[in-house]
Coordinates of C-alpha atoms and ligand atoms in Angstrom, one line a residue:
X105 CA 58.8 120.5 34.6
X106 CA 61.1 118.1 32.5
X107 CA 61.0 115.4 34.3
X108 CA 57.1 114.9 34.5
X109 CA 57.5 116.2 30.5
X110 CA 59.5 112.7 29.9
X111 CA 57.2 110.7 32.0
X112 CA 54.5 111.7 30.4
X113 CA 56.4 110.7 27.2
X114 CA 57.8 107.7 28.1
X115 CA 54.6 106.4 30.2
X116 CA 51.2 108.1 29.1
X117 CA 49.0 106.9 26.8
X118 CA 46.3 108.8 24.6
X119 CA 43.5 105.8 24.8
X120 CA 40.9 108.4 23.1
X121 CA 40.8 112.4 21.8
X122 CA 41.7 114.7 24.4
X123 CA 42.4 111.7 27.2
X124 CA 45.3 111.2 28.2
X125 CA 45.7 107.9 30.7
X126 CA 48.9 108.3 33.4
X127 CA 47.9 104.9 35.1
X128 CA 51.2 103.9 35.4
X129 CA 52.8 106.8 37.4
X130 CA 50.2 109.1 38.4
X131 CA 46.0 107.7 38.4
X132 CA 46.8 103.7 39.6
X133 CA 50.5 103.1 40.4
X134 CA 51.9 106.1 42.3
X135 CA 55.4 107.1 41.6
X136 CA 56.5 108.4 45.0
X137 CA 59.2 110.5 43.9
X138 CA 57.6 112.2 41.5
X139 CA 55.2 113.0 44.1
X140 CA 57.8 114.6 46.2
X141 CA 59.3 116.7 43.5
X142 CA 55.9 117.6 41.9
X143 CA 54.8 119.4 45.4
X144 CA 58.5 121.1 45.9
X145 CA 57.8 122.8 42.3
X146 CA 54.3 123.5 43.0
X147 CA 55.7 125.2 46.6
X148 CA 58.4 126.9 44.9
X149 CA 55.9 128.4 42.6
X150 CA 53.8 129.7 45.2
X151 CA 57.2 131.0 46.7
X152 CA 56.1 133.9 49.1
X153 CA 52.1 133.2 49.4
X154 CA 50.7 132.4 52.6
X155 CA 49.4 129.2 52.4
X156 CA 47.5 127.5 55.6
X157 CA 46.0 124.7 53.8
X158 CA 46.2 122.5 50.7
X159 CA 42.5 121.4 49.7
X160 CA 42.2 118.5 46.6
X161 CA 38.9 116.0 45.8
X162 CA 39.6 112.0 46.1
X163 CA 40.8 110.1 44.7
X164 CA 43.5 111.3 42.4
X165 CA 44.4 114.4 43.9
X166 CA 45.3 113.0 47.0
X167 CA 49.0 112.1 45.6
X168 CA 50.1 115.3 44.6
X169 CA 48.7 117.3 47.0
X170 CA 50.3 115.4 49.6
X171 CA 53.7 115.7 48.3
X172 CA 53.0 120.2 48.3
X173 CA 51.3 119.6 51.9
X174 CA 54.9 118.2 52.6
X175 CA 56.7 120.8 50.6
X176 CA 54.8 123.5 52.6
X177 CA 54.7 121.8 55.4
X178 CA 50.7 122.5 56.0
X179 CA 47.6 120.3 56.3
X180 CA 46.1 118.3 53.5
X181 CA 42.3 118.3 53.2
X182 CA 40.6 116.2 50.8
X183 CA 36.9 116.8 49.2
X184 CA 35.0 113.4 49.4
X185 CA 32.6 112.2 47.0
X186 CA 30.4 110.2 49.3
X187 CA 29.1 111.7 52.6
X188 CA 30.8 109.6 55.3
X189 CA 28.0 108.1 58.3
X190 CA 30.5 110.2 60.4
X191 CA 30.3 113.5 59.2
X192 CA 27.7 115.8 61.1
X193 CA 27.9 119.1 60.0
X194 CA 29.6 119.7 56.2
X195 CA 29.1 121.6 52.9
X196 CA 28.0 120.6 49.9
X197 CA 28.5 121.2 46.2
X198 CA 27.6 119.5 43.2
X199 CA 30.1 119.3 40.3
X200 CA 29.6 118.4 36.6
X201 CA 32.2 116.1 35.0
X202 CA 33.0 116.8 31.3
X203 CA 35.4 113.7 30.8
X204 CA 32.8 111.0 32.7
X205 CA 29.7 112.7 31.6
X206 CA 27.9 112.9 35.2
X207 CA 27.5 115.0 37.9
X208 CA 28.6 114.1 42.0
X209 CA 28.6 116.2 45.0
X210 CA 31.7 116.9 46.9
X211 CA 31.8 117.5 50.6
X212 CA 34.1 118.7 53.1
X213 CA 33.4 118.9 57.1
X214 CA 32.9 122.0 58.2
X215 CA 35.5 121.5 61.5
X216 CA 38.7 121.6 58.7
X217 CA 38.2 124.5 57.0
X218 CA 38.5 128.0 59.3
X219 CA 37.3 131.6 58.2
X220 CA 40.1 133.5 57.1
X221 CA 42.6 130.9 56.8
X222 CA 44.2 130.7 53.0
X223 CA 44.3 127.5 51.0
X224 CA 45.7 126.4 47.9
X225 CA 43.7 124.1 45.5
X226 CA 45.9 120.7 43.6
X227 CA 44.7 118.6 41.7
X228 CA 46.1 116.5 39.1
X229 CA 44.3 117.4 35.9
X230 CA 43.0 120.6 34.6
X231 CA 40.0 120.1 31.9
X232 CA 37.2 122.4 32.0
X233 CA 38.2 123.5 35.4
X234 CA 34.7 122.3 37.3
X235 CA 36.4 120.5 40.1
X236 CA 38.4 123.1 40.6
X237 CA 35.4 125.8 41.0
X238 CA 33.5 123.3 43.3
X239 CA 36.8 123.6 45.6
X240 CA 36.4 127.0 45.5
X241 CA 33.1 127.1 46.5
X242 CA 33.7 124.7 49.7
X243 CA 36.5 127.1 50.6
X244 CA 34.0 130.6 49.9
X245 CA 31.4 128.4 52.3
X246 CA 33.8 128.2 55.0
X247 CA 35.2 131.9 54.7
X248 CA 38.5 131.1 53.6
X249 CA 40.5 132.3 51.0
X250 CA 41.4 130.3 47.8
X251 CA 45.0 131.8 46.8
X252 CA 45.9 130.0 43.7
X253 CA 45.5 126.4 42.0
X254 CA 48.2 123.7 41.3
X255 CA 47.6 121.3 38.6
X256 CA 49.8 118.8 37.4
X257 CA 48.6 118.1 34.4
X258 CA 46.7 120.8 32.4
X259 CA 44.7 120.0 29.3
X260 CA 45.3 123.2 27.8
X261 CA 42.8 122.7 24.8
X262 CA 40.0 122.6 27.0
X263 CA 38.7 126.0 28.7
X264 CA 39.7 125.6 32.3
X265 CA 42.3 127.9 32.6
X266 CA 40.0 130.6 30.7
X267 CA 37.2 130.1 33.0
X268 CA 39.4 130.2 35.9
X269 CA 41.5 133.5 34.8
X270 CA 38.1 134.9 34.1
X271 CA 37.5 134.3 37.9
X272 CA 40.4 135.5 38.7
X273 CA 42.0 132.6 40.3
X274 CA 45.6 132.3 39.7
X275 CA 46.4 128.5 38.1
X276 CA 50.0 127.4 38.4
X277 CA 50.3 124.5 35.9
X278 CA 53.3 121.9 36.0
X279 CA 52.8 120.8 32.1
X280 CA 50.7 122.3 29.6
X281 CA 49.1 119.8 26.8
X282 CA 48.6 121.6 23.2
X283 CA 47.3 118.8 21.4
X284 CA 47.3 114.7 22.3
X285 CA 46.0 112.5 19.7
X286 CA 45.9 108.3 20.0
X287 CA 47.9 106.2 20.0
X288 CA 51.0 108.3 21.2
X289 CA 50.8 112.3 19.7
X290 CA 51.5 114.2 22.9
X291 CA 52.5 117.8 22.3
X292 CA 53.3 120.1 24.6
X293 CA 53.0 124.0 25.2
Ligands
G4P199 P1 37.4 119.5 35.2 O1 37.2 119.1 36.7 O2 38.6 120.3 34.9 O3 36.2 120.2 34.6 O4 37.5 118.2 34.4 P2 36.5 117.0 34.2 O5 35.3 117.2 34.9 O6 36.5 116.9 32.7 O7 37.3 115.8 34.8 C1 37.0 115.3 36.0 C2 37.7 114.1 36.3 O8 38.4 113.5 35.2 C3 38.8 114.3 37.3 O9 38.9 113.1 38.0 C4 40.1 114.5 36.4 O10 41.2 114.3 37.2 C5 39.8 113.5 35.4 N1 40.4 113.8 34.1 C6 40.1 114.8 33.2 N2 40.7 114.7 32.1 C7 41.5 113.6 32.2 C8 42.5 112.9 31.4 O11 42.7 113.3 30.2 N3 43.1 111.8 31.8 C9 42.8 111.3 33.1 N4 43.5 110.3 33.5 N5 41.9 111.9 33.9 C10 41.3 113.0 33.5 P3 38.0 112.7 39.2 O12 36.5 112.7 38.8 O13 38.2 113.7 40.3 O14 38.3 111.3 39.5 P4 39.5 110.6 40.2 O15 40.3 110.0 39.1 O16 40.3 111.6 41.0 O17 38.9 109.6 41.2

């Protein structure tokens, strides 16, 4: 996707090894736009799948997954990472984080999420891919189907994809990183 491509060459910064920090369109500020255009690719590529639901984990997800919710013109859940006094009845998964070093549980209600119905995971990066298989195992909990994943921002020298291909699930990527290196080396597949 050239546009995200150029952002991410104009804007991102590589603070550290193998981080890459999009605060100012994607992580803090929110570019709008981008948004919108990020979720018609992400629908186009899933061109022909039925899709019920999108599902995505707070709080960065939420942007681009809203913009394919629109696209598809579905429902957006969102996983949260602190169980709300108002939720009665949920599931529950724990997920390790490689990049912050801890692990969190992620919850959804159990009222949003039907048997049968088929949901697509986004999210905004792809590292070692454990968000993404706590997602899927909030969606196998509820007897739906995960049909694919949408990332935005896969960190291709990390194993996600692999451990996710392994699984089977089909991962629809909207830029692949090679190789990012501080201050500014950002290569792309
Ligand atoms: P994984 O889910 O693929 O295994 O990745 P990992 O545990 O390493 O990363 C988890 C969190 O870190 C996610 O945010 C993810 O978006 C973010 N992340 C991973 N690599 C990068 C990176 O290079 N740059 C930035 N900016 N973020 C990265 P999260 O815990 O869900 O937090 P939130 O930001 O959505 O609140």
């Amino acid at each position: 996707m050239q546009i995200l491509q150029q952002k991410i060459l104009k804007l991102a910064t590589v603070p550290k090894e193998g981080v890459l920090k999009v605060d100012n369109f994607l992580n803090h500020i929110i570019d709008p736009k981008l948004m919108i255009n990020i979720g018609k690719e992400l629908a186009e590529r899933y061109k022909g799948t039925k899709i019920d639901k999108i599902l995505t984990l707070e709080a960065s997800g939420i942007a681009p997954a809203l913009g394919t919710a629109l696209a598809l013109e579905v429902p957006l859940l969102f996983a949260k990472k602190s169980i709300p006094s108002t939720m009665s009845d949920g599931y529950y998964t724990t997920i390790h984080s490689f990049t912050k070093k801890k692990d969190y549980d992620i919850f959804i209600s159990k009222e949003y999420i039907s048997k049968g119905e088929n949901i697509l995971i986004v999210d905004d990066f792809l590292a070692m891919g454990n968000s993404v298989l706590g997602m899927t195992e909030l969606i196998q909990m509820g007897g739906a189907n995960c049909v694919g994943v949408g990332i935005v921002i896969e960190k291709s020298f990390q194993q996600g994809r692999q451990i996710l291909s392994k699984k089977s699930i089909r991962v629809e990527s909207l830029v692949r990183l090679k190789y990012i290196a501080p201050p500014h080396i950002i290569e792309f597949f």
